[in-house]
Backbone as a ProteinNet text record, in pm:
[ID]
protein_1_A
[PRIMARY]
MKGILVTGTDTDVGKTWFMLKFGSLLKEKNRDFHFLKPVESGCIEPDGSIIPKDATEFSKLENKSLNTICEFMFKAYASPPKAAKMENRTISLEQIVKFIKENKDDKNDCINIVEGCGGFYSPIANNKLTADLATELHLPVVLVVKNALGCINHTLLTIQSIKERKLDLRLIILNNISKETPLDNFEELSQFTDIPIVKLGYNEKLNSEVLKYLD
[TERTIARY]
-2969	-2949.1	-3066.8	-3135.5	-3247.8	-3195.6	-3237.7	-3193	-3213.2	-3147.5	-3153.6	-3014	-2991.4	-2869.8	-2909.7	-2846.1	-2876.6	-2770.6	-2815.6	-2725	-2782.7	-2709.4	-2754.5	-2735.4	-2786.1	-2761.9	-2624.8	-2563.1	-2434.1	-2381.2	-2266.5	-2213.3	-2287.9	-2298.7	-2359.1	-2505.3	-2580.8	-2725	-2804.6	-2736.5	-2803.7	-2832.2	-2748.6	-2768.4	-2759.7	-2655	-2636	-2749.9	-2792.6	-2903.7	-3029.6	-3060.5	-3176.2	-3159.9	-3041.3	-3019.8	-3040.1	-2993.7	-3014.5	-3163.4	-3234.9	-3379.1	-3452.8	-3410	-3471.9	-3443.1	-3319	-3284.5	-3364.6	-3382.5	-3461.8	-3606.5	-3660.5	-3797.4	-3809.5	-3713.7	-3716.8	-3704.1	-3620.7	-3603.1	-3733.4	-3800.3	-3929.1	-4033.7	-4024	-4119.5	-4071.4	-3963.9	-3906.7	-3867	-3810.2	-3763.5	-3611.9	-3561.6	-3417.5	-3357.7	-3243	-3172.9	-3023.3	-2946.8	-2801.5	-2744.1	-2666.1	-2600.8	-2472.4	-2448.4	-2322.7	-2272.9	-2172.6	-2105.5	-1960.3	-1932.2	-1799.8	-1684.5	-1712.6	-1605.6	-1644.6	-1551.4	-1575.1	-1446.1	-1457.2	-1344.4	-1361.6	-1256.8	-1262.9	-1267.9	-1192	-1199.9	-1099.2	-1011.3	-907.4	-966.6	-929	-971.3	-856.8	-888	-783.3	-668.4	-698.1	-592.5	-516.1	-550.1	-478.5	-540.9	-644.7	-709.9	-795.9	-819.7	-899.8	-1034.8	-1136.4	-1270.6	-1371	-1435.6	-1539.7	-1668	-1691.6	-1800.7	-1936.8	-1966.3	-2098.3	-2115.6	-2016.5	-2025.3	-2032.8	-1968.4	-1976	-2118.5	-2186	-2326.3	-2413.3	-2385.2	-2459	-2437.3	-2312.6	-2276.8	-2351	-2359.9	-2429.8	-2578.6	-2640.1	-2784	-2818.2	-2738.2	-2765.3	-2716	-2622.6	-2559.5	-2486.2	-2410.7	-2332.2	-2191.1	-2094.6	-1954.3	-1926.8	-1842.9	-1808.1	-1744.6	-1669.2	-1598.8	-1691.9	-1819.5	-1917.6	-1989.7	-1960.2	-2028.4	-1935.3	-1812.8	-1717.9	-1578.7	-1514	-1378.4	-1274.7	-1308.7	-1211.5	-1227.1	-1132.5	-1139.5	-1018.9	-1047.4	-941.1	-940.3	-823.5	-809.5	-868	-834.7	-871.8	-1021.3	-1075.7	-1214.4	-1214.8	-1211.5	-1201.3	-1263	-1273.3	-1325.7	-1237	-1293.4	-1212.1	-1087	-1094.4	-970.1	-864.4	-909.2	-814.3	-756.9	-842.8	-796.6	-701.5	-732	-645	-507.5	-506.8	-379.8	-292.9	-356.7	-282.3	-215.6	-266.6	-209.8	-131.3	-100.7	-29.4	-101.2	-233.6	-316.4	-400.1	-466.3	-559	-689.1	-796	-923.8	-994.7	-1039.7	-1104.8	-1252	-1330.3	-1471	-1486	-1396.6	-1402.1	-1386.3	-1298.1	-1279.7	-1407	-1468.7	-1590.7	-1703.2	-1722.6	-1829	-1803.9	-1679.3	-1642.8	-1678.8	-1646.8	-1680.6	-1831.3	-1907.5	-2053.6	-2109.4	-2062.8	-2114.9	-2078.6	-1960.4	-1917.2	-1985.2	-2035.5	-2092.2	-2241.9	-2305.7	-2451	-2520.1	-2638.9	-2716.6	-2832.1	-2830.9	-2932.5	-3039.4	-3032.6	-3128.5	-3269.1	-3366.3	-3507.4	-3536.8	-3593.2	-3634.4	-3551	-3425	-3337.2	-3317.4	-3325.9	-3301.8	-3158.6	-3076	-2940.5	-2945.8	-2891.4	-2896.7	-2755	-2729.2	-2595.2	-2583.1	-2476.7	-2454.5	-2340.8	-2371.2	-2266.7	-2193.8	-2096.4	-2019.7	-2068	-2092.6	-2129.5	-2253.8	-2250.4	-2360.9	-2349.2	-2448.7	-2454.3	-2332.8	-2283.1	-2165.6	-2038.5	-2034.7	-1913	-1817.9	-1686.5	-1589.2	-1596	-1590.9	-1592.5	-1471.4	-1412.7	-1295.8	-1213.8	-1103.1	-1017	-1095.3	-1111.8	-1181.6	-1325.5	-1386.5	-1524.2	-1605.7	-1735.5	-1828.5	-1926.3	-1996.9	-2105.1	-2204.5	-2225.2	-2314.3	-2269.8	-2139.6	-2088.5	-2117	-2106.3	-2141.8	-2290.5	-2373.6	-2518	-2551.2	-2484.9	-2507.6	-2464.7	-2353.2	-2301.6	-2396.1	-2446.9	-2534	-2677.2	-2718.5	-2853.1	-2963	-2944.9	-3045.8	-3139.9	-3261.8	-3346.9	-3273.9	-3297.2	-3223.1	-3313.1	-3256.8	-3319.3	-3230.5	-3290.2	-3216.1	-3245.4	-3141.4	-3156.3	-3120.2	-3208.4	-3197.2	-3200.8	-3108.5	-3111.2	-3217.4	-3311.7	-3423	-3373.9	-3321.9	-3261.4	-3270.6	-3245.4	-3245.1	-3146.8	-3192.9	-3108.4	-3130.3	-3204.5	-3216.5	-3299.8	-3388.7	-3471.9	-3384.3	-3297.4	-3204.6	-3119.9	-3060.6	-2974	-3052.7	-3174.8	-3255.9	-3294.4	-3340.6	-3384.8	-3268.2	-3152	-3034	-2995.8	-3005.9	-2970.9	-3073.1	-3200.6	-3304.5	-3275.1	-3242	-3211.6	-3093	-2990.3	-2870.9	-2902.7	-2985.1	-3023.5	-3104.7	-3196.5	-3278	-3194.4	-3093.1	-3004.6	-2930.3	-2908.4	-2843.2	-2943.8	-3070.9	-3178.2	-3193	-3181.9	-3198.9	-3337.5	-3381.3	-3514.9	-3508.7	-3539.7	-3542.7	-3676.1	-3673.4	-3796.3	-3850.5	-3760	-3804.1	-3705	-3759.7	-3679.1	-3705.8	-3600.7	-3611.5	-3572.2	-3668.1	-3641.3	-3607.6	-3482.8	-3427.6	-3401.8	-3462	-3433.1	-3314	-3198.1	-3078.7	-3053.5	-3139.6	-3127.2	-3266.6	-3272.1	-3401.6	-3472.6	-3395.3	-3453.7	-3445	-3561.1	-3566.4	-3657.4	-3601.5	-3683.3	-3755	-3702.1	-3761.5	-3794.3	-3925	-3967.9	-3995.1	-3923.6	-3930.8	-4024	-4097.3	-4176.7	-4277.7	-4362.6	-4468.1	-4411.6	-4310.5	-4255.2	-4182.5	-4105.1	-4034.5	-4133.5	-4244.7	-4346.7	-4406.2	-4399.8	-4454.2	-4368.9	-4243.5	-4150.2	-4110.2	-4164.8	-4131.6	-4248.5	-4262.4	-4365	-4304.7	-4174.4	-4111.5	-4167.2	-4210.7	-4261.4	-4158.1	-4205.8	-4119.6	-4169.2	-4079.1	-4111.6	-4025.4	-4088.3	-4013.7	-3964.5	-3840.4	-3783.8	-3749.9	-3830.1	-3809.1	-3685.5	-3633.6	-3513.3	-3538.1	-3452.9	-3457.2	-3593	-3663.1	-3791.8	-3777.5	-3872	-3876.2	-3919.2	-3874.3	-3912.6	-4052.3	-4136.6	-4273.4	-4273	-4356.2	-4359.4	-4410.5	-4459.4	-4506.1	-4394	-4268.9	-4157.4	-4152.8	-4206.3	-4199.3	-4273.5	-4380.5	-4456	-4377.4	-4279	-4195.3	-4069.1	-4025.1	-3894.3	-3901	-4018.6	-4030.3	-4007
-12452.1	-12311	-12265.6	-12162.9	-12107.7	-11999	-12002.4	-11898.1	-11933.4	-11857.4	-11876.9	-11857.8	-11917.1	-11888.9	-11814.1	-11702	-11618	-11640.5	-11682.6	-11700.8	-11629.7	-11632.3	-11560.7	-11643.1	-11591.1	-11653.2	-11614.2	-11513.2	-11463.8	-11364.7	-11307.5	-11197.1	-11068.8	-10977.7	-10845.3	-10852.1	-10941.6	-10947.6	-10879.5	-10841.5	-10768.4	-10850.3	-10950	-11029.9	-10942.9	-10861.3	-10775.8	-10675.8	-10621.4	-10526	-10590.1	-10712.9	-10784.3	-10806.4	-10848.3	-10876.5	-10753.1	-10638.6	-10513.8	-10479.1	-10500	-10473.2	-10570.9	-10696.6	-10797.2	-10767.4	-10729.8	-10691.6	-10571.6	-10473	-10354.4	-10392.2	-10485.3	-10531.7	-10603.7	-10690.5	-10762.1	-10665.2	-10564	-10463.2	-10387.1	-10354.6	-10285.2	-10369.4	-10502.1	-10594.5	-10640.5	-10578.7	-10613.7	-10761.4	-10811.3	-10949.6	-10952.4	-11052.3	-11068.9	-11129.7	-11078	-11132.2	-11111.9	-11191.1	-11175.4	-11205.3	-11111.7	-11128.8	-11210.7	-11296.7	-11370.5	-11367.3	-11284.8	-11280.7	-11316.3	-11446.6	-11487.2	-11445.3	-11429.7	-11399.2	-11278.6	-11184.4	-11071.1	-11036.1	-11025.3	-10985.1	-10839.7	-10783.4	-10645.2	-10545.2	-10572.1	-10489.3	-10374.8	-10363.8	-10260.7	-10123	-10025.9	-9887.3	-9805.7	-9688.1	-9605.9	-9570.7	-9561.2	-9526.4	-9649.9	-9766.4	-9887.8	-9966.6	-9911.7	-9984.1	-10097.4	-10198.1	-10314.6	-10304	-10271.7	-10254.9	-10337.9	-10434.1	-10510.6	-10427.5	-10363.7	-10264.8	-10323.8	-10440	-10499.8	-10538.1	-10606.8	-10650.3	-10531	-10421	-10299.9	-10244.8	-10249	-10205.3	-10296	-10425.3	-10519.1	-10485.5	-10457.8	-10426.4	-10302.3	-10201.9	-10078	-10101.6	-10175.9	-10199.7	-10284	-10385.5	-10477.2	-10422.8	-10327.3	-10272.4	-10381.7	-10460.1	-10567.1	-10560.5	-10607.1	-10599.5	-10668.4	-10605	-10656.8	-10795.3	-10820.8	-10949.8	-11066.7	-11040.7	-11148.7	-11174.4	-11090.8	-11098.5	-11149.4	-11099.8	-11131.5	-11157	-11261.6	-11292.2	-11287.4	-11336.9	-11351.1	-11237.4	-11145.3	-11024.9	-11020.3	-11003.3	-11005.8	-10877.1	-10836.9	-10711.3	-10719.1	-10821.7	-10829.8	-10854.9	-10793	-10819.2	-10943	-11059.4	-11188.1	-11293.1	-11415.7	-11521.8	-11534.6	-11570.1	-11578.5	-11665	-11786.7	-11864.5	-11798.2	-11731.8	-11662.5	-11539.9	-11464.8	-11346.4	-11386.8	-11498.7	-11547.3	-11585.4	-11653	-11695	-11574.9	-11465.7	-11344.6	-11283.2	-11318	-11266.5	-11374.4	-11484.9	-11597.8	-11651	-11658	-11712.1	-11826.1	-11897.8	-12001.5	-11985.6	-12040.8	-12039.6	-12171.4	-12236.4	-12365.8	-12355.9	-12449.1	-12454.1	-12481	-12560.5	-12591.8	-12464.7	-12374.9	-12248.9	-12164	-12160.3	-12080.2	-12135.4	-12266.3	-12329	-12309.8	-12322.1	-12301.9	-12160.1	-12061	-11922.1	-11905.7	-11961	-11948.5	-12012.6	-12132.3	-12202.8	-12132.9	-12070	-12000.7	-11865.9	-11808.4	-11673.1	-11666.9	-11778.5	-11779.2	-11738.5	-11686.2	-11641.2	-11738.5	-11807.8	-11909.1	-11861.8	-11735.9	-11691.5	-11677.1	-11716	-11703.3	-11749.1	-11657.2	-11691.7	-11616.3	-11595	-11514.6	-11582.1	-11502.1	-11551.1	-11515.5	-11618	-11596.6	-11586.1	-11477.6	-11451.2	-11465.6	-11579	-11612.5	-11579.5	-11510.5	-11478.1	-11561.6	-11629.6	-11698.4	-11600.8	-11652	-11567.1	-11585.5	-11475	-11481.5	-11563.8	-11648.2	-11736.4	-11868.3	-11954.5	-12081.9	-12169.2	-12162.4	-12240.9	-12156.2	-12046.4	-11964.7	-12019.8	-12016.6	-12063	-11977.6	-12045.2	-11972.3	-12007.4	-12125.1	-12170.3	-12262.5	-12311.9	-12399.3	-12520.3	-12528	-12640.1	-12657.9	-12551.8	-12558.3	-12441.7	-12466.5	-12368.2	-12322.5	-12213	-12172	-12287	-12366	-12482.1	-12578.9	-12594.1	-12683.7	-12627.6	-12495.5	-12432.6	-12451.8	-12432.2	-12449.3	-12592.3	-12689.7	-12830.3	-12859.7	-12801.5	-12822.7	-12763.7	-12644.4	-12577.2	-12630	-12671	-12724.2	-12629.5	-12501.5	-12400.7	-12381	-12331.5	-12289.1	-12183.8	-12186.3	-12100.6	-11992.4	-11871.4	-11761.8	-11734.1	-11732.5	-11709.1	-11568.9	-11486.7	-11349.7	-11345.8	-11285.2	-11282.7	-11138.3	-11101.7	-10969.1	-10968.4	-10876.5	-10869.2	-10807.6	-10893.6	-10846.6	-10957	-10919.9	-11016.4	-11130.7	-11253.3	-11369.8	-11431.9	-11363	-11412	-11539.9	-11564.1	-11684.8	-11809.3	-11809.1	-11920.7	-11941	-11834.3	-11844.8	-11894.1	-11845	-11882.8	-12029.6	-12077.2	-12215.9	-12313.6	-12277.5	-12361.8	-12366.7	-12252.7	-12248	-12324	-12310.5	-12387	-12536.2	-12581	-12722.6	-12766.1	-12681.8	-12714.9	-12722.1	-12630.1	-12630	-12754.9	-12791.6	-12910.9	-13037.7	-13040.7	-13157.8	-13179.3	-13070.7	-13079.5	-13110.8	-13129.7	-13161.3	-13053.5	-12928.8	-12813.8	-12753.2	-12682.9	-12623.2	-12480.3	-12463.5	-12329.2	-12264.9	-12169.7	-12111.1	-11997.9	-11920	-11795	-11746.3	-11685.3	-11615.4	-11466.3	-11388.5	-11242.6	-11191.6	-11133.3	-11075.3	-10928.7	-10896.8	-10771.2	-10670.1	-10553.3	-10441.8	-10364.7	-10380.8	-10316.9	-10177.9	-10132.3	-9995.4	-9935.8	-9805.3	-9737.8	-9782.7	-9802.5	-9842.6	-9994.2	-10057.8	-10201.8	-10223.7	-10216.4	-10219.6	-10352.3	-10459.6	-10590.5	-10655.4	-10662.7	-10724.1	-10871.7	-10958.7	-11102.4	-11177.5	-11105.6	-11171.4	-11271.5	-11226.5	-11313.5	-11433	-11408.3	-11517.6	-11619.1	-11569.4	-11659.1	-11742.8	-11682.6	-11752.3	-11871.6	-11869.4	-11980	-12106.2	-12090.7	-12203	-12257.5	-12199.9	-12249.2	-12224.8	-12314.7	-12294.9	-12239	-12205.8	-12139.7	-11997.8	-11953.5	-11816.2	-11712.4	-11610.5	-11503.2	-11370.4	-11295.5	-11163.1	-11060.5	-10957.7	-10851.2	-10748.6	-10707.8	-10601.8	-10485.2	-10380.5	-10263.9	-10186.1	-10110.2	-10030.7	-9933.3	-9944.2	-9853.9	-9856.4	-9969.2	-9982.7	-10071.4	-10056.7	-10143.7	-10283.2	-10381.1	-10519.1	-10544.4	-10603.3	-10633.6	-10735.9	-10713.6	-10800.9	-10940.1	-10961.3	-11096.2	-11198.1	-11152.9	-11248.6	-11325.8	-11266.2	-11331.1	-11463.5	-11475.2	-11600.8	-11713.9	-11679.9	-11782.5	-11812.8	-11717.6	-11729.2	-11745	-11743.4	-11763.2	-11907.6
23063.4	23024.6	22939.6	22985.7	22909.8	22816.9	22690.8	22600.3	22454.6	22368.9	22224.3	22166.6	22051.3	21974.9	21848.5	21825.5	21709.9	21603.2	21485.8	21372.9	21251.6	21141.4	21022	20896.7	20787.7	20657.8	20603.9	20666.3	20620.1	20723.1	20694.8	20774.1	20737.2	20832.5	20809.6	20766.1	20830	20803.7	20914.7	21023.4	21130.9	21255.4	21285.2	21406.5	21531.5	21538.2	21655.1	21667.8	21555.1	21553.7	21612	21567.8	21622.8	21772.8	21815.6	21957.7	22043.9	21996.5	22070.7	22078.9	21969.2	21968.4	22060.2	22058.4	22144.1	22291.2	22321.1	22457.8	22505.9	22417.9	22453.7	22482.8	22402.9	22425.2	22559.6	22590.9	22718.6	22836.1	22818.1	22923.7	22946.2	22837.7	22843.9	22916.9	22901.6	22964.5	23102.7	23150.9	23281.7	23290.5	23180.4	23175.7	23188.9	23258.4	23273.6	23146.9	23105.8	22990.2	23008.4	22934.7	22938.5	22800.5	22748.4	22619.3	22634.9	22538.2	22531.5	22387.7	22364.2	22233.5	22261.8	22271.9	22320.8	22231.4	22101	22005.4	21921.1	21905.6	21815.1	21741.3	21609.6	21525.6	21482.9	21424.5	21377.4	21490.4	21596.1	21717.8	21722.4	21622.2	21625.3	21597.5	21677.2	21660.2	21598.5	21539.7	21478.2	21573.1	21701.9	21798.5	21846.8	21790.9	21827.6	21940.8	22003.7	22112.6	22058.2	22140.6	22103	22173.7	22095.6	22152.8	22073.5	22137.4	22068.8	22061.6	21948.5	21938.1	21972.1	21913.9	21937.4	22083.4	22137.8	22277.2	22372.5	22335.7	22418.1	22420.3	22304.7	22301.3	22386.9	22384.4	22468.7	22616.4	22651.1	22788.7	22838.3	22751.3	22788.9	22810	22717.5	22727.4	22849.6	22871	22982.2	23115.3	23108.9	23228.5	23305.7	23230.2	23290.1	23234.2	23312.8	23275.8	23141.5	23060.9	22929.1	22937.6	23044.1	23052	23080.7	23108.1	23121.7	22989.1	22889.5	22760.1	22650.3	22649.5	22542	22600.2	22550.5	22598.1	22486.8	22369.1	22261.6	22161	22161.4	22079.5	21986.1	21856.2	21757.9	21675	21630.6	21557.5	21416.5	21343	21201.2	21182.6	21078.9	21041.9	20951.9	21017.7	20948.8	21039.3	20989.3	21074.9	21198	21313	21435.3	21423.2	21364.6	21355.8	21267.4	21159.2	21072.5	21142.8	21210.3	21284.2	21395.9	21463.4	21570.7	21516.1	21401.7	21341	21306.7	21262.5	21228.3	21350.6	21469.8	21594.9	21669.3	21598.1	21659.3	21782.4	21769.6	21877	21819.2	21907.2	21864.8	21942.3	21888.4	21957.7	21929.5	22035.4	22021.1	22060.1	22009.5	22046.6	22196	22250	22393.5	22477.4	22435.2	22507.6	22503.2	22386.7	22369.7	22456.1	22452.6	22531.4	22680.7	22721.6	22862.3	22906.5	22823.5	22857.2	22872.2	22779.8	22784.2	22911.1	22942	23059.3	23189.4	23191.8	23313.4	23331.1	23222	23229.3	23201.2	23172.1	23152.2	23280.8	23266.5	23382.1	23402.7	23515.6	23542.8	23640.6	23679.2	23780	23720.8	23799.7	23765.9	23623.4	23543.4	23408.4	23305.5	23335.8	23249.5	23113.6	23006.9	22872	22831.2	22810.2	22760.8	22608.3	22554.7	22411	22356.2	22291	22244.6	22095.4	22058.6	21917.6	21860.2	21749.7	21675.6	21585	21508.9	21417.3	21274.3	21203.8	21062.4	21038.9	20935.1	20904.9	20978.8	20961.2	21033.1	21003.5	20881.3	20844.2	20837.8	20910.4	20916.6	21022.8	20997.8	21097.8	21224.3	21339.8	21467	21553.2	21528.4	21604	21514.4	21566.4	21486.7	21435.9	21303.9	21239.8	21286.8	21334	21382.4	21327.3	21309.9	21255.8	21362.7	21335.1	21425.2	21442	21336.6	21344.1	21453.5	21471.5	21575.8	21715	21728.8	21856.4	21885.2	21783.6	21800.1	21842.3	21781.7	21815.8	21958.4	21998.8	22133.9	22239.7	22214.8	22312.4	22306.4	22187	22162.5	22213.1	22188.5	22222	22103.5	22128	22016.2	21933.4	21802.8	21710	21651.9	21641.4	21567	21446.8	21328.7	21204.7	21153.5	21142.4	21093.2	20945.5	20867.1	20721.1	20672.8	20589.2	20527	20417.5	20428.6	20333.5	20202.3	20115.8	19990.2	19886	19761.8	19653	19683.5	19665.9	19692.9	19828.5	19915.6	20053.7	20063.8	19968.8	19977.6	19964	19865.4	19847.1	19972.7	20023.5	20141.3	20262.9	20276	20391.4	20387.3	20272.4	20262.1	20280.1	20229.7	20250.5	20398.7	20465.7	20607.6	20691.5	20658.1	20728.2	20718.2	20598.4	20577.4	20663.5	20670.2	20749	20898.4	20946.5	21088.4	21120.8	21033	21056	21052.5	20966.2	20959	21090.1	21164.1	21294.5	21405.6	21367.9	21463.4	21571	21526.7	21615.5	21597.2	21698.1	21700.9	21647.5	21519.4	21459.7	21493.1	21584.4	21636	21549.6	21490.9	21431	21325.9	21220.9	21120.4	21133.8	21142.9	21144.7	21007	20936.1	20804.3	20826.6	20811.9	20860.9	20749.1	20760.8	20669.8	20726.8	20666.3	20722.7	20665.3	20575.7	20523.7	20505.6	20491.2	20475.3	20349.1	20243.4	20115.9	20099.5	20097.8	20073.3	19953.1	19831.8	19710.9	19687.7	19746.1	19723.3	19857	19889.5	20014.6	19989	20059.7	20035	20129.7	20213.4	20317.1	20259.9	20168.8	20117.3	20041.2	19957.9	19878.8	19966.4	20063.8	20154.3	20235.2	20274.6	20354.1	20279.6	20147.4	20067.6	20078.2	20120.4	20115.2	20252.9	20358.7	20492.4	20587.4	20684.8	20787.5	20916.5	20912.9	21027.7	21037.4	21156.5	21169.9	21125	21055	21006.3	21063.6	21122.6	21175.6	21104	21050.1	20982.8	21084.9	21068.6	21151.4	21060.3	21067.5	20983.1	21023.1	20928.8	20954.9	21069.6	21172	21287	21358.5	21350.1	21418.6	21541.7	21634.5	21751.2	21707.4	21780.5	21751.9	21807	21723.7	21764.1	21877.5	21979	22096.5	22064.3	21942.6	21905.4	21908.2	21900.2	21902.9	22033.4	22140.5	22271.6	22273.8	22195.2	22197.6	22132.4	22051.6	21990.2	22070.5	22150.5	22215.5	22365.4	22423.9	22568.3	22605.5
[MASK]
+++++++++++++++++++++++++++++++++++++++++++++++++++++++++++++++++++++++++++++++++++++++++++++++++++++++++++++++++++++++++++++++++++++++++++++++++++++++++++++++++++++++++++++++++++++++++++++++++++++++++++++++++++++++

């Protein structure tokens, strides 16, 4: 399976935002790609409908059916195993891996873009973490970091955890998730790691230089 696994230093660091920008870049370059966000929480809408917002955006950009992108959708904005328990359901890592393997795109040079849940050590299934999914898939990893105070500590701890799993951390995305980013951590973070770092400005296109790291 050709592709990458996208994880973060925490929840709400902009993993989905990066994936949409990366997908747009691949589309611009006429490259095949396929999103896989097998699990999404917080899907309840005010009218009571269950809509996985992020996966729906992926479906629109890729122009592919939602059921090939996301299978496990939960109402509560909580970790998937906790959200599942609130609905008297369960979710296992085996189910998630099975969905990914059945829906991955192997044609030509297609890049499968898999999104984990929350941070690298966030729960994704019963007694399992996103780290366990990453180990199972053994794909190159992209780490998304919110460009804010405290991110250096979170980033270095996550890098260490990824390396302990003997995974290939290809790239760090330093993500500006708001217009105002009073503290830019790029130069300081670069002093503590030799992993390539690419800045993603607020509402900006992703620089095509990422392709040399992720091809």
